[in-house]
């Protein structure tokens, strides 16, 4: 096997794009996952067995793209079908499982409504990176999702529907022609993607959807898309059950979300949700699957969608939602408030500031944040929201853009003062997603170096990663922008590295710039 050798390379940054085999970019939706076992060179260390306290349990939140169930066999001969891992099911030969079938309704009076024609079906071919063997890519597969027209030749869909997509096509309702679409921007943290279609034929007589305001509890909602169970458009109805800051499964972020009881199934992702006035109030993107709960679906509200679109218009690309960059603690305990000299029942305690954030230069450990842009923060970390409602403090931060300045009212050593903090996207030491899709790597003398990332941990399984790296992945903070945790992922057996073949997933303690000539 040939080895990749770079002419010049900085070990510390590890941004090499060496790829001796060549590959195209592509990725699966987060529901459809593949676990490849190409067993020729994948040397895995026998890691500690007792690391249960560090493991992340399976998330009950599932993004709903619909994989086509294409199977692939690796070198080991083991079948690797496309599966909805979170749902615990596989789609094979249309053996489908439905939730809340009683809420599936026929379009009926909606059949001839023009706004339904703005909802299209998305066909995506994905090629996921192989994080264990970063110079390879996994076998490609296809999935379907939903999208809708927003005008100016653009469509909106869910980011996980087109993640690592090598080819994206869309088809209008009542048409049998598929048109090639281009991904203009992907917001991983908010799970939104912006598409464009150049074909004029696709936009003929098209009417884009109009966005509505944030709904209220018990407002009627209609979800439209192309979920599993058939090929034509599907309509489900329900009501708004809850509006609060929600965990976004794809981006591992916390943003405002709308909970509804209308059925959202795989394939619905990227489709619009309407109110009674036929205005789009959000984008369907995930559901909560549990034996203890039923009929819980989630919609990305128009406030988050608007933030994504404005970000793209301002910068020509998507830069992400900002973060304050601090670890906070509630101040419900009266004794703690007395110790910090906080007279009123308000505020949250600053436990730690991230070194890469501007807050690290402004705030100190032990400060109490009592207001954000003159909005008072309660002792439970909540702020007023509409009438007679409260919402998590991070909601105010999510209304800002990268580079915006926030004015904080703080109590330090019993004295009130006001400070200003610049908000920027959070810098992750161990990223949840890889920018550009393809992991960087470097090989020398058969030693394979690559940055630690959450996809690599998931692919290698936590047992083989070890406690030390898991602790770093879960709790460590980046000291500067661009810092990476570099690991020796494996050793490709060769005469020059005899005796080192068993080394795998070892953290590299120190790297310096190295120039290699060949």
Tab-separated table of N, CA and C in Angstrom, residues 297-402:
chain	number	residue	atom	x	y	z
A	297	UNK	N	-43.313	16.129	17.728
A	297	UNK	CA	-42.495	16.547	16.603
A	297	UNK	C	-42.018	17.971	16.819
A	298	UNK	N	-41.002	18.369	16.063
A	298	UNK	CA	-40.412	19.688	16.260
A	298	UNK	C	-40.265	20.432	14.938
A	299	UNK	N	-40.492	21.737	15.023
A	299	UNK	CA	-40.425	22.626	13.867
A	299	UNK	C	-39.464	23.770	14.186
A	300	UNK	N	-38.591	24.086	13.231
A	300	UNK	CA	-37.704	25.240	13.383
A	300	UNK	C	-38.521	26.502	13.114
A	301	UNK	N	-38.659	27.408	14.066
A	301	UNK	CA	-39.523	28.591	13.872
A	301	UNK	C	-38.933	29.582	12.881
A	302	UNK	N	-39.777	30.481	12.401
A	302	UNK	CA	-39.342	31.459	11.404
A	302	UNK	C	-38.320	32.439	11.966
A	303	UNK	N	-38.271	32.616	13.288
A	303	UNK	CA	-37.249	33.496	13.864
A	303	UNK	C	-35.845	32.936	13.625
A	304	UNK	N	-35.698	31.618	13.753
A	304	UNK	CA	-34.410	30.969	13.489
A	304	UNK	C	-34.123	30.964	11.991
A	305	UNK	N	-35.152	30.696	11.171
A	305	UNK	CA	-34.984	30.707	9.721
A	305	UNK	C	-34.558	32.089	9.244
A	306	UNK	N	-35.201	33.127	9.772
A	306	UNK	CA	-34.864	34.499	9.390
A	306	UNK	C	-33.426	34.838	9.765
A	307	UNK	N	-32.983	34.379	10.939
A	307	UNK	CA	-31.604	34.617	11.373
A	307	UNK	C	-30.629	33.958	10.402
A	308	UNK	N	-30.919	32.748	9.979
A	308	UNK	CA	-30.071	32.019	9.027
A	308	UNK	C	-29.975	32.780	7.704
A	309	UNK	N	-31.108	33.238	7.173
A	309	UNK	CA	-31.124	33.932	5.883
A	309	UNK	C	-30.423	35.287	5.965
A	310	UNK	N	-30.628	36.035	7.054
A	310	UNK	CA	-29.963	37.328	7.214
A	310	UNK	C	-28.457	37.153	7.345
A	311	UNK	N	-28.041	36.124	8.058
A	311	UNK	CA	-26.615	35.821	8.205
A	311	UNK	C	-25.994	35.577	6.834
A	312	UNK	N	-26.686	34.790	6.003
A	312	UNK	CA	-26.174	34.481	4.663
A	312	UNK	C	-26.119	35.739	3.794
A	313	UNK	N	-27.135	36.590	3.878
A	313	UNK	CA	-27.172	37.810	3.075
A	313	UNK	C	-26.080	38.791	3.508
A	314	UNK	N	-25.828	38.889	4.810
A	314	UNK	CA	-24.832	39.825	5.323
A	314	UNK	C	-23.408	39.430	4.929
A	315	UNK	N	-23.110	38.140	5.019
A	315	UNK	CA	-21.728	37.691	4.895
A	315	UNK	C	-21.427	36.925	3.613
A	316	UNK	N	-22.458	36.606	2.832
A	316	UNK	CA	-22.233	35.809	1.633
A	316	UNK	C	-21.989	34.353	1.939
A	317	UNK	N	-22.090	34.006	3.208
A	317	UNK	CA	-21.948	32.630	3.678
A	317	UNK	C	-22.598	32.552	5.050
A	318	UNK	N	-22.752	31.348	5.561
A	318	UNK	CA	-23.329	31.187	6.887
A	318	UNK	C	-22.215	31.149	7.919
A	319	UNK	N	-22.310	32.021	8.938
A	319	UNK	CA	-21.259	32.092	9.959
A	319	UNK	C	-21.665	31.445	11.274
A	320	UNK	N	-22.972	31.261	11.517
A	320	UNK	CA	-23.414	30.560	12.715
A	320	UNK	C	-23.984	31.468	13.786
A	321	UNK	N	-24.661	30.854	14.752
A	321	UNK	CA	-25.224	31.588	15.882
A	321	UNK	C	-24.112	31.881	16.898
A	322	UNK	N	-24.143	33.057	17.513
A	322	UNK	CA	-23.080	33.405	18.461
A	322	UNK	C	-23.303	32.773	19.829
A	323	UNK	N	-22.264	32.856	20.636
A	323	UNK	CA	-22.310	32.334	22.002
A	323	UNK	C	-21.692	33.360	22.937
A	324	UNK	N	-22.164	33.393	24.182
A	324	UNK	CA	-21.571	34.282	25.174
A	324	UNK	C	-20.212	33.748	25.628
A	325	UNK	N	-20.053	32.427	25.575
A	325	UNK	CA	-18.754	31.832	25.897
A	325	UNK	C	-18.484	31.682	27.377
A	326	UNK	N	-19.536	31.419	28.169
A	326	UNK	CA	-19.353	31.230	29.605
A	326	UNK	C	-20.152	30.022	30.075
A	327	UNK	N	-19.690	29.412	31.152
A	327	UNK	CA	-20.427	28.349	31.828
A	327	UNK	C	-21.156	28.981	33.003
A	328	UNK	N	-22.493	28.804	33.033
A	328	UNK	CA	-23.328	29.488	34.013
A	328	UNK	C	-23.957	28.514	35.004
A	329	UNK	N	-24.274	29.033	36.191
A	329	UNK	CA	-24.947	28.261	37.225
A	329	UNK	C	-26.149	29.048	37.742
A	330	UNK	N	-27.244	28.353	37.998
A	330	UNK	CA	-28.439	29.005	38.536
A	330	UNK	C	-28.182	29.514	39.949
A	331	UNK	N	-28.956	30.506	40.334
A	331	UNK	CA	-28.804	31.088	41.671
A	331	UNK	C	-30.094	30.929	42.468
A	332	UNK	N	-30.619	29.738	42.503
A	332	UNK	CA	-31.848	29.488	43.256
A	332	UNK	C	-31.600	29.426	44.758
A	333	UNK	N	-30.394	29.084	45.170
A	333	UNK	CA	-30.090	28.914	46.592
A	333	UNK	C	-29.914	30.261	47.287
A	334	UNK	N	-30.735	30.552	48.310
A	334	UNK	CA	-30.625	31.848	49.003
A	334	UNK	C	-29.273	32.066	49.666
A	335	UNK	N	-28.687	31.004	50.214
A	335	UNK	CA	-27.388	31.137	50.883
A	335	UNK	C	-26.302	31.520	49.882
A	336	UNK	N	-26.383	30.959	48.666
A	336	UNK	CA	-25.401	31.294	47.637
A	336	UNK	C	-25.552	32.749	47.203
A	337	UNK	N	-26.799	33.206	47.066
A	337	UNK	CA	-27.018	34.607	46.697
A	337	UNK	C	-26.488	35.545	47.785
A	338	UNK	N	-26.681	35.155	49.058
A	338	UNK	CA	-26.186	35.979	50.152
A	338	UNK	C	-24.666	36.041	50.150
A	339	UNK	N	-24.048	34.911	49.846
A	339	UNK	CA	-22.579	34.859	49.796
A	339	UNK	C	-22.027	35.746	48.689
A	340	UNK	N	-22.752	35.815	47.570
A	340	UNK	CA	-22.312	36.621	46.437
A	340	UNK	C	-22.805	38.059	46.521
A	341	UNK	N	-23.516	38.391	47.605
A	341	UNK	CA	-24.026	39.740	47.855
A	341	UNK	C	-25.029	40.169	46.795
A	342	UNK	N	-25.871	39.235	46.402
A	342	UNK	CA	-26.952	39.528	45.465
A	342	UNK	C	-28.218	39.726	46.286
A	343	UNK	N	-28.753	40.935	46.285
A	343	UNK	CA	-29.870	41.268	47.155
A	343	UNK	C	-31.202	40.709	46.652
A	344	UNK	N	-31.416	40.706	45.348
A	344	UNK	CA	-32.703	40.287	44.785
A	344	UNK	C	-32.624	38.846	44.274
A	345	UNK	N	-33.805	38.300	43.960
A	345	UNK	CA	-33.905	36.919	43.492
A	345	UNK	C	-33.708	36.886	41.978
A	346	UNK	N	-32.482	37.132	41.556
A	346	UNK	CA	-32.201	37.189	40.117
A	346	UNK	C	-30.748	36.847	39.856
A	347	UNK	N	-30.454	36.647	38.563
A	347	UNK	CA	-29.080	36.474	38.138
A	347	UNK	C	-28.619	35.034	38.013
A	348	UNK	N	-27.549	34.855	37.232
A	348	UNK	CA	-26.883	33.556	37.069
A	348	UNK	C	-25.400	33.749	37.317
A	349	UNK	N	-24.779	32.740	37.901
A	349	UNK	CA	-23.374	32.818	38.310
A	349	UNK	C	-22.444	32.378	37.183
A	350	UNK	N	-21.391	33.155	36.944
A	350	UNK	CA	-20.366	32.797	35.965
A	350	UNK	C	-19.389	31.834	36.615
A	351	UNK	N	-19.391	30.595	36.151
A	351	UNK	CA	-18.482	29.579	36.692
A	351	UNK	C	-17.145	29.550	35.965
A	352	UNK	N	-17.217	29.752	34.651
A	352	UNK	CA	-15.983	29.684	33.860
A	352	UNK	C	-16.223	30.369	32.524
A	353	UNK	N	-15.221	31.040	32.006
A	353	UNK	CA	-15.291	31.664	30.685
A	353	UNK	C	-14.376	30.910	29.730
A	354	UNK	N	-14.839	30.731	28.508
A	354	UNK	CA	-14.037	30.029	27.507
A	354	UNK	C	-12.870	30.918	27.078
A	355	UNK	N	-11.666	30.368	27.020
A	355	UNK	CA	-10.485	31.189	26.688
A	355	UNK	C	-10.575	31.873	25.327
A	356	UNK	N	-11.326	31.293	24.396
A	356	UNK	CA	-11.413	31.871	23.051
A	356	UNK	C	-12.491	32.945	22.935
A	357	UNK	N	-13.268	33.167	23.974
A	357	UNK	CA	-14.366	34.125	23.915
A	357	UNK	C	-13.925	35.492	24.422
A	358	UNK	N	-14.638	36.542	23.973
A	358	UNK	CA	-14.360	37.894	24.458
A	358	UNK	C	-14.739	38.033	25.925
A	359	UNK	N	-15.693	37.198	26.375
A	359	UNK	CA	-16.101	37.239	27.784
A	359	UNK	C	-14.946	36.909	28.713
A	360	UNK	N	-13.966	36.174	28.222
A	360	UNK	CA	-12.809	35.823	29.042
A	360	UNK	C	-11.997	37.063	29.425
A	361	UNK	N	-12.107	38.116	28.611
A	361	UNK	CA	-11.384	39.361	28.898
A	361	UNK	C	-12.221	40.348	29.707
A	362	UNK	N	-13.508	40.079	29.834
A	362	UNK	CA	-14.415	41.030	30.476
A	362	UNK	C	-14.964	40.508	31.801
A	363	UNK	N	-15.409	39.248	31.806
A	363	UNK	CA	-16.036	38.671	32.991
A	363	UNK	C	-15.024	37.904	33.824
A	364	UNK	N	-15.344	37.758	35.102
A	364	UNK	CA	-14.501	37.003	36.020
A	364	UNK	C	-15.321	35.897	36.674
A	365	UNK	N	-14.643	34.876	37.093
A	365	UNK	CA	-15.316	33.800	37.820
A	365	UNK	C	-15.902	34.372	39.118
A	366	UNK	N	-17.185	34.121	39.353
A	366	UNK	CA	-17.852	34.661	40.522
A	366	UNK	C	-18.746	35.848	40.213
A	367	UNK	N	-18.647	36.385	38.974
A	367	UNK	CA	-19.568	37.450	38.572
A	367	UNK	C	-20.985	36.898	38.467
A	368	UNK	N	-21.957	37.769	38.691
A	368	UNK	CA	-23.362	37.379	38.557
A	368	UNK	C	-23.993	38.237	37.465
A	369	UNK	N	-24.482	37.604	36.408
A	369	UNK	CA	-25.143	38.317	35.318
A	369	UNK	C	-26.610	38.510	35.692
A	370	UNK	N	-27.028	39.757	35.814
A	370	UNK	CA	-28.404	40.049	36.224
A	370	UNK	C	-29.244	40.631	35.091
A	371	UNK	N	-28.599	41.046	33.994
A	371	UNK	CA	-29.364	41.568	32.861
A	371	UNK	C	-28.575	41.389	31.573
A	372	UNK	N	-29.321	41.275	30.473
A	372	UNK	CA	-28.728	41.149	29.143
A	372	UNK	C	-29.464	42.133	28.244
A	373	UNK	N	-28.764	43.159	27.775
A	373	UNK	CA	-29.390	44.231	26.984
A	373	UNK	C	-30.617	44.789	27.703
A	374	UNK	N	-30.458	45.041	29.005
A	374	UNK	CA	-31.493	45.637	29.864
A	374	UNK	C	-32.694	44.722	30.104
A	375	UNK	N	-32.578	43.454	29.777
A	375	UNK	CA	-33.616	42.470	30.096
A	375	UNK	C	-33.151	41.700	31.333
A	376	UNK	N	-33.936	41.707	32.391
A	376	UNK	CA	-33.538	41.073	33.638
A	376	UNK	C	-33.516	39.546	33.494
A	377	UNK	N	-32.487	38.937	34.072
A	377	UNK	CA	-32.301	37.487	34.032
A	377	UNK	C	-32.688	36.917	35.396
A	378	UNK	N	-33.594	35.952	35.421
A	378	UNK	CA	-34.044	35.350	36.665
A	378	UNK	C	-33.024	34.399	37.258
A	379	UNK	N	-33.258	33.989	38.502
A	379	UNK	CA	-32.318	33.110	39.202
A	379	UNK	C	-32.285	31.706	38.616
A	380	UNK	N	-33.287	31.338	37.789
A	380	UNK	CA	-33.289	30.042	37.122
A	380	UNK	C	-32.703	30.135	35.718
A	381	UNK	N	-32.148	31.274	35.367
A	381	UNK	CA	-31.553	31.439	34.046
A	381	UNK	C	-32.581	31.672	32.960
A	382	UNK	N	-33.722	32.271	33.306
A	382	UNK	CA	-34.768	32.536	32.337
A	382	UNK	C	-35.040	34.032	32.224
A	383	UNK	N	-35.670	34.422	31.112
A	383	UNK	CA	-36.021	35.816	30.862
A	383	UNK	C	-37.474	35.867	30.408
A	384	UNK	N	-38.142	37.028	30.532
A	384	UNK	CA	-39.541	37.134	30.078
A	384	UNK	C	-39.662	36.856	28.582
A	385	UNK	N	-40.758	36.195	28.223
A	385	UNK	CA	-40.998	35.832	26.832
A	385	UNK	C	-42.485	36.006	26.540
A	386	UNK	N	-42.817	36.953	25.683
A	386	UNK	CA	-44.206	37.284	25.374
A	386	UNK	C	-44.979	37.567	26.676
A	387	UNK	N	-46.234	37.179	26.736
A	387	UNK	CA	-47.012	37.473	27.938
A	387	UNK	C	-47.142	36.235	28.809
A	388	UNK	N	-46.828	36.397	30.079
A	388	UNK	CA	-46.951	35.319	31.065
A	388	UNK	C	-46.129	34.081	30.713
A	389	UNK	N	-45.029	34.266	30.020
A	389	UNK	CA	-44.146	33.147	29.682
A	389	UNK	C	-42.710	33.534	29.999
A	390	UNK	N	-41.891	32.528	30.238
A	390	UNK	CA	-40.462	32.733	30.419
A	390	UNK	C	-39.722	31.714	29.566
A	391	UNK	N	-38.502	32.074	29.203
A	391	UNK	CA	-37.731	31.217	28.316
A	391	UNK	C	-36.269	31.277	28.724
A	392	UNK	N	-35.493	30.276	28.316
A	392	UNK	CA	-34.086	30.198	28.701
A	392	UNK	C	-33.316	31.439	28.253
A	393	UNK	N	-32.381	31.862	29.091
A	393	UNK	CA	-31.579	33.059	28.868
A	393	UNK	C	-30.846	33.026	27.521
A	394	UNK	N	-30.449	31.830	27.055
A	394	UNK	CA	-29.694	31.727	25.803
A	394	UNK	C	-30.526	32.153	24.591
A	395	UNK	N	-31.846	32.274	24.766
A	395	UNK	CA	-32.692	32.741	23.661
A	395	UNK	C	-32.297	34.155	23.243
A	396	UNK	N	-31.997	35.017	24.207
A	396	UNK	CA	-31.591	36.382	23.882
A	396	UNK	C	-30.272	36.392	23.115
A	397	UNK	N	-29.367	35.509	23.483
A	397	UNK	CA	-28.072	35.446	22.789
A	397	UNK	C	-28.272	35.004	21.347
A	398	UNK	N	-29.193	34.069	21.118
A	398	UNK	CA	-29.417	33.553	19.768
A	398	UNK	C	-30.044	34.576	18.837
A	399	UNK	N	-30.569	35.666	19.377
A	399	UNK	CA	-31.119	36.733	18.538
A	399	UNK	C	-30.029	37.624	17.958
A	400	UNK	N	-28.828	37.499	18.476
A	400	UNK	CA	-27.692	38.296	18.007
A	400	UNK	C	-26.993	37.605	16.834
A	401	UNK	N	-26.101	38.381	16.181
A	401	UNK	CA	-25.287	37.846	15.101
A	401	UNK	C	-23.816	37.879	15.513
A	402	UNK	N	-23.015	37.089	14.821
A	402	UNK	CA	-21.584	37.055	15.120
A	402	UNK	C	-20.993	38.454	14.977
